[in-house]
Coordinates of C-alpha atoms and ligand atoms in Angstrom, one line a residue:
M1 CA 9.9 134.6 95.8
R2 CA 9.4 130.9 96.5
I3 CA 7.0 130.6 93.6
R4 CA 9.5 132.4 91.3
F5 CA 12.3 130.1 92.3
A6 CA 10.1 127.0 91.8
A7 CA 9.2 128.2 88.4
I8 CA 12.8 128.9 87.5
G9 CA 13.7 125.4 88.8
A10 CA 11.1 123.8 86.6
L11 CA 12.1 125.8 83.6
A12 CA 15.8 124.8 84.2
A13 CA 14.8 121.2 84.5
L14 CA 12.8 121.4 81.2
A15 CA 15.7 123.1 79.4
L16 CA 18.1 120.5 80.7
S17 CA 15.9 117.6 79.5
V18 CA 15.3 119.2 76.1
S19 CA 18.9 120.4 75.3
L20 CA 20.8 117.3 76.3
P21 CA 20.8 114.6 73.7
A22 CA 20.2 111.0 74.7
Q23 CA 23.9 110.4 74.7
A24 CA 26.0 113.4 75.7
G25 CA 29.6 113.2 74.5
E26 CA 32.6 113.0 76.8
V27 CA 35.9 114.7 76.9
A28 CA 39.0 114.3 79.1
L29 CA 40.9 117.5 79.9
T30 CA 44.7 117.1 79.8
F31 CA 47.2 119.9 80.6
D32 CA 50.8 119.7 79.3
D33 CA 54.0 121.3 80.4
L34 CA 53.5 121.4 84.2
P35 CA 54.2 122.9 86.6
V36 CA 53.5 125.9 84.4
F37 CA 53.6 126.6 80.7
G38 CA 55.8 129.4 79.4
K39 CA 59.5 129.8 79.6
A40 CA 59.3 133.3 81.0
S41 CA 56.8 132.5 83.8
S42 CA 58.1 133.7 87.2
T43 CA 57.5 131.8 90.4
K44 CA 54.8 134.2 91.5
Q45 CA 53.1 134.0 88.1
G46 CA 53.3 130.2 88.1
E47 CA 51.7 130.1 91.6
E48 CA 48.9 132.4 90.4
T49 CA 48.3 130.4 87.3
T50 CA 48.2 127.1 89.2
K51 CA 45.8 128.6 91.8
K52 CA 43.5 129.9 89.1
L53 CA 43.6 126.8 87.0
L54 CA 42.9 124.4 89.9
G55 CA 40.3 126.8 91.5
S56 CA 38.4 127.0 88.2
L57 CA 38.6 123.3 87.5
R58 CA 37.3 122.5 91.0
R59 CA 34.5 125.1 90.8
H60 CA 33.3 123.3 87.6
H61 CA 33.8 119.8 89.2
F62 CA 36.2 119.0 86.4
V63 CA 38.8 116.3 86.7
A64 CA 42.0 116.7 84.7
I65 CA 45.5 115.2 84.3
G66 CA 48.6 117.3 84.1
F67 CA 51.7 116.1 82.3
V68 CA 55.0 117.2 83.9
N69 CA 58.4 118.2 82.6
E70 CA 60.6 118.0 85.7
I71 CA 63.4 120.0 84.1
Q72 CA 61.2 122.9 85.3
L73 CA 62.1 121.9 88.8
A74 CA 65.9 122.4 88.2
R75 CA 65.8 126.0 89.2
A76 CA 66.2 128.1 92.2
D77 CA 62.5 127.9 92.9
R78 CA 62.4 124.1 92.9
Q79 CA 60.4 123.9 96.1
A80 CA 57.8 126.4 94.9
R81 CA 57.4 124.5 91.7
T82 CA 57.2 121.2 93.5
D83 CA 54.5 122.6 95.6
M84 CA 52.6 123.5 92.5
L85 CA 52.6 119.8 91.5
K86 CA 51.4 118.9 95.0
Q87 CA 48.6 121.3 94.6
W88 CA 47.4 119.5 91.5
L89 CA 47.3 116.2 93.5
D90 CA 45.6 117.9 96.5
A91 CA 42.9 119.2 94.1
G92 CA 42.1 115.7 93.1
M93 CA 43.9 115.8 89.7
E94 CA 46.2 113.2 88.2
L95 CA 49.8 113.7 87.1
G96 CA 51.6 112.0 84.2
N97 CA 55.0 112.0 82.5
H98 CA 55.8 114.3 79.6
S99 CA 59.5 113.4 79.6
Y100 CA 62.1 115.2 81.8
S101 CA 63.3 117.9 79.3
H102 CA 60.5 118.0 76.6
V103 CA 62.6 116.0 74.1
S104 CA 61.3 114.6 70.8
L105 CA 61.7 111.0 70.0
N106 CA 62.1 112.1 66.4
D107 CA 65.5 113.6 67.0
T108 CA 66.8 111.8 70.1
P109 CA 68.3 108.3 70.0
L110 CA 66.0 105.8 71.7
A111 CA 68.3 105.0 74.6
D112 CA 68.8 108.7 75.4
Y113 CA 65.0 109.3 75.0
I114 CA 64.2 106.5 77.4
A115 CA 66.8 107.8 79.9
D116 CA 65.1 111.2 79.8
V117 CA 61.6 109.8 80.3
A118 CA 62.8 107.6 83.1
R119 CA 64.3 110.7 84.8
G120 CA 61.0 112.5 84.2
D121 CA 59.1 110.9 87.1
D122 CA 61.7 111.3 89.9
V123 CA 59.8 114.0 91.9
T124 CA 56.3 113.3 90.5
G125 CA 56.7 109.6 91.2
K126 CA 57.5 110.3 94.8
L127 CA 54.6 112.7 95.3
L128 CA 52.3 110.0 93.9
A129 CA 53.9 107.2 95.9
A130 CA 53.3 109.2 99.1
R131 CA 49.6 109.0 98.2
G132 CA 49.8 105.2 97.3
R133 CA 49.7 105.9 93.6
A134 CA 52.1 105.8 90.6
E135 CA 52.4 107.5 87.2
R136 CA 50.4 105.6 84.6
W137 CA 50.2 107.9 81.6
Y138 CA 52.8 109.2 79.1
R139 CA 52.3 112.1 76.7
Y140 CA 54.7 112.5 73.8
P141 CA 56.3 116.0 73.6
Y142 CA 55.3 117.5 70.2
L143 CA 53.2 114.4 69.7
E144 CA 56.2 113.0 68.0
T145 CA 56.2 109.2 68.3
G146 CA 59.4 108.2 66.5
P147 CA 61.0 108.4 63.1
T148 CA 61.3 104.7 62.5
L149 CA 59.2 101.6 63.4
A150 CA 62.1 100.3 65.5
A151 CA 62.3 103.5 67.6
K152 CA 58.5 103.7 67.9
Q153 CA 58.0 100.1 69.0
G154 CA 61.1 100.1 71.1
F155 CA 59.8 103.0 73.2
E156 CA 56.2 101.6 73.3
Q157 CA 57.7 98.4 74.8
W158 CA 59.6 100.4 77.4
L159 CA 56.4 102.3 78.3
S160 CA 54.3 99.2 78.8
A161 CA 57.1 97.4 80.7
H162 CA 57.2 100.4 83.1
G163 CA 53.4 100.5 83.6
Y164 CA 52.7 103.5 81.3
R165 CA 49.9 103.9 78.8
I166 CA 50.1 106.4 75.9
A167 CA 47.9 109.4 76.3
P168 CA 46.7 110.3 72.8
V169 CA 45.2 113.6 71.6
T170 CA 41.9 113.8 69.7
M171 CA 41.1 117.5 70.3
E172 CA 43.2 120.6 70.6
N173 CA 42.9 124.3 70.2
S174 CA 46.4 125.7 69.6
D175 CA 46.3 127.2 73.0
W176 CA 50.2 127.3 73.0
Q177 CA 50.1 129.9 70.2
F178 CA 47.6 132.2 72.0
D179 CA 49.3 132.2 75.4
P180 CA 52.6 134.1 74.6
P181 CA 50.9 137.2 73.1
Y182 CA 48.4 137.1 75.9
A183 CA 51.0 136.9 78.7
D184 CA 53.0 139.6 76.8
A185 CA 50.1 142.0 76.7
L186 CA 49.4 141.6 80.4
K187 CA 53.1 142.1 81.1
R188 CA 53.1 145.3 79.2
G189 CA 49.9 146.4 81.1
D190 CA 47.9 146.3 77.9
R191 CA 44.7 145.0 79.4
R192 CA 42.5 145.8 76.4
G193 CA 44.9 143.9 74.1
A194 CA 44.9 140.9 76.5
K195 CA 41.2 140.9 76.6
R196 CA 41.0 140.9 72.8
I197 CA 43.5 138.0 72.5
R198 CA 41.5 136.1 75.1
Q199 CA 38.3 136.6 73.2
Q200 CA 40.1 135.4 70.0
Y201 CA 41.2 132.3 71.9
I202 CA 37.7 131.6 73.1
D203 CA 36.2 132.0 69.7
Y204 CA 38.9 129.8 68.2
T205 CA 38.3 127.1 70.9
A206 CA 34.6 127.0 70.0
A207 CA 35.5 126.6 66.3
A208 CA 38.1 123.9 67.1
V209 CA 35.8 121.9 69.3
D210 CA 33.1 122.0 66.6
W211 CA 35.7 120.9 64.0
Y212 CA 36.9 117.9 66.0
R213 CA 33.3 116.7 66.6
K214 CA 32.7 116.9 62.9
A215 CA 36.0 115.3 62.0
S216 CA 35.2 112.3 64.3
V217 CA 31.8 111.8 62.7
A218 CA 33.3 112.2 59.2
L219 CA 36.0 109.6 59.9
L220 CA 34.3 107.1 62.3
G221 CA 30.6 107.8 61.8
R222 CA 30.2 108.9 65.4
E223 CA 31.6 111.2 68.1
I224 CA 34.3 109.5 70.1
D225 CA 35.1 110.4 73.7
F226 CA 37.7 113.0 73.1
V227 CA 41.1 113.7 74.8
F228 CA 41.6 117.4 74.8
L229 CA 45.2 118.8 74.8
L230 CA 45.7 122.0 76.7
H231 CA 48.6 123.6 78.5
A232 CA 49.0 124.8 82.1
S233 CA 49.2 128.4 80.9
R234 CA 48.2 131.8 82.2
L235 CA 45.7 132.1 79.4
N236 CA 43.9 128.8 80.4
G237 CA 44.0 129.9 84.1
D238 CA 41.9 132.9 82.9
S239 CA 39.7 130.9 80.5
I240 CA 38.4 127.7 82.2
G241 CA 35.0 129.3 82.7
A242 CA 34.7 130.1 79.0
L243 CA 35.9 126.6 78.1
A244 CA 33.2 125.2 80.4
R245 CA 30.5 127.1 78.6
I246 CA 31.8 125.9 75.2
L247 CA 31.8 122.3 76.4
A248 CA 28.3 122.7 77.9
R249 CA 27.0 124.1 74.6
N250 CA 28.5 121.1 72.8
D251 CA 27.0 118.6 75.4
L252 CA 30.5 117.5 76.2
K253 CA 30.8 116.1 79.7
V254 CA 34.2 116.2 81.3
V255 CA 35.5 112.8 82.4
S256 CA 38.8 111.3 83.5
L257 CA 41.4 110.2 81.0
D258 CA 40.8 106.6 82.1
K259 CA 37.1 107.0 81.3
A260 CA 37.5 108.6 77.9
M261 CA 40.1 105.9 77.0
Q262 CA 37.5 103.2 77.5
D263 CA 36.1 104.3 74.1
S264 CA 36.8 101.5 71.6
A265 CA 38.3 104.0 69.2
Y266 CA 41.4 104.0 71.2
K267 CA 41.9 100.3 70.6
M268 CA 42.6 101.1 66.9
P269 CA 46.3 100.8 66.1
D270 CA 48.4 103.9 65.6
D271 CA 50.5 102.8 62.6
Y272 CA 51.9 106.2 61.8
V273 CA 55.7 106.4 61.6
G274 CA 57.4 109.6 60.4
P275 CA 58.3 113.2 61.1
D276 CA 54.8 114.7 61.8
G277 CA 53.5 115.2 65.3
N278 CA 50.0 114.3 64.5
E279 CA 47.0 114.0 66.7
W280 CA 45.2 110.6 66.6
L281 CA 42.3 111.4 64.3
E282 CA 44.9 112.3 61.7
R283 CA 46.8 109.0 62.4
W284 CA 43.7 106.9 62.0
S285 CA 42.7 108.9 58.9
Q286 CA 45.9 108.0 57.2
A287 CA 45.6 104.4 58.2
M288 CA 42.0 104.3 56.9
H289 CA 42.9 106.2 53.7
K290 CA 39.9 108.5 54.6
P291 CA 40.5 112.2 54.7
L292 CA 39.5 114.5 57.5
P293 CA 37.4 117.6 56.6
Y294 CA 40.3 120.0 56.4
G295 CA 38.3 122.2 54.1
I296 CA 36.4 123.5 57.1
F297 CA 39.4 123.5 59.5
P298 CA 39.5 126.8 61.5
N299 CA 42.8 128.7 61.2
V300 CA 44.4 130.4 64.1
P301 CA 44.2 134.2 63.4
Q302 CA 47.3 135.4 61.5
S303 CA 48.0 138.1 64.1
I304 CA 48.3 135.5 66.8
V305 CA 50.6 133.3 64.7
T306 CA 52.8 136.3 63.9
A307 CA 52.9 137.5 67.5
S308 CA 53.6 134.0 68.9
D309 CA 56.4 133.5 66.4
R310 CA 57.9 136.9 67.2
L311 CA 57.9 136.3 71.0
D312 CA 59.6 132.9 70.6
H313 CA 62.0 133.7 67.8
D314 CA 65.0 133.3 70.0
T315 CA 64.2 129.7 71.0
P316 CA 64.7 126.9 68.6
R317 CA 61.4 125.2 69.2
M318 CA 58.2 126.0 70.9
P319 CA 57.1 123.5 73.5
T320 CA 54.0 123.0 71.3
N321 CA 52.5 119.9 72.6
Ligands
ZN401 ZN1 54.6 119.8 75.9

């Protein structure tokens, strides 16, 4: 037995040294719409999702940051949802501001938007202060950064005056579209359907990670340290293990947002002003007049898009990002 273990250990060490490139890439994991993604999520389901997400992240020794919408605390289960935020901090994760009510700067006057964001760290700020910390990161809902230069710069000035840095996005996998049909299938007791959707999600995630790596090389000649947008969803609670395997296959090491943001790419200006909620590779692409390889961009399966739209048809907007 001992010899067998030793041999396996040596083989594993060899495999590790061969498969890892000289410079492994890095990725920061960011989860939006805390305490829990999904309008229909019950207290019990939210608690289960939080437990699964944090348990899986810790098992893989992953750090992450969660971006909070405190409007979710304005319910009868305020205490339970506040406890979910505490659990993120207790698990060693960071929390950031995602505005109070998931508003868009593109259709909200600047003063109202600022008031909403300022209100957004009431509870979270206190939880952090109790640990000698403060909120430092802001994530734009819908990735919408302002319809005019005046609004964009006005808000950026407010952010920096209040100690916030912008958390950009340079990798994403449309997880918000896969979660509603997944949660719906589980709710209906359709375990086979849920399993199928989860597999589609994992396959799509693998394709999306591959595309963002290629897009970074096409645009900047190298792979940057990525900032991966995910949501605190039931689907992700059940998929962190699969995500970990995809990241490992891609030699992507999970690092903190602070660490990923040390990449010099994030010093490039974001000049985009307009209606689109673009991720940052697209913003840089437009500024550089250099296209991203959209010809090989993976599409979300039509069945997922249709099901997701159908499940959210009665709400004006999905909390996409
Ligand atoms: Zn969001």
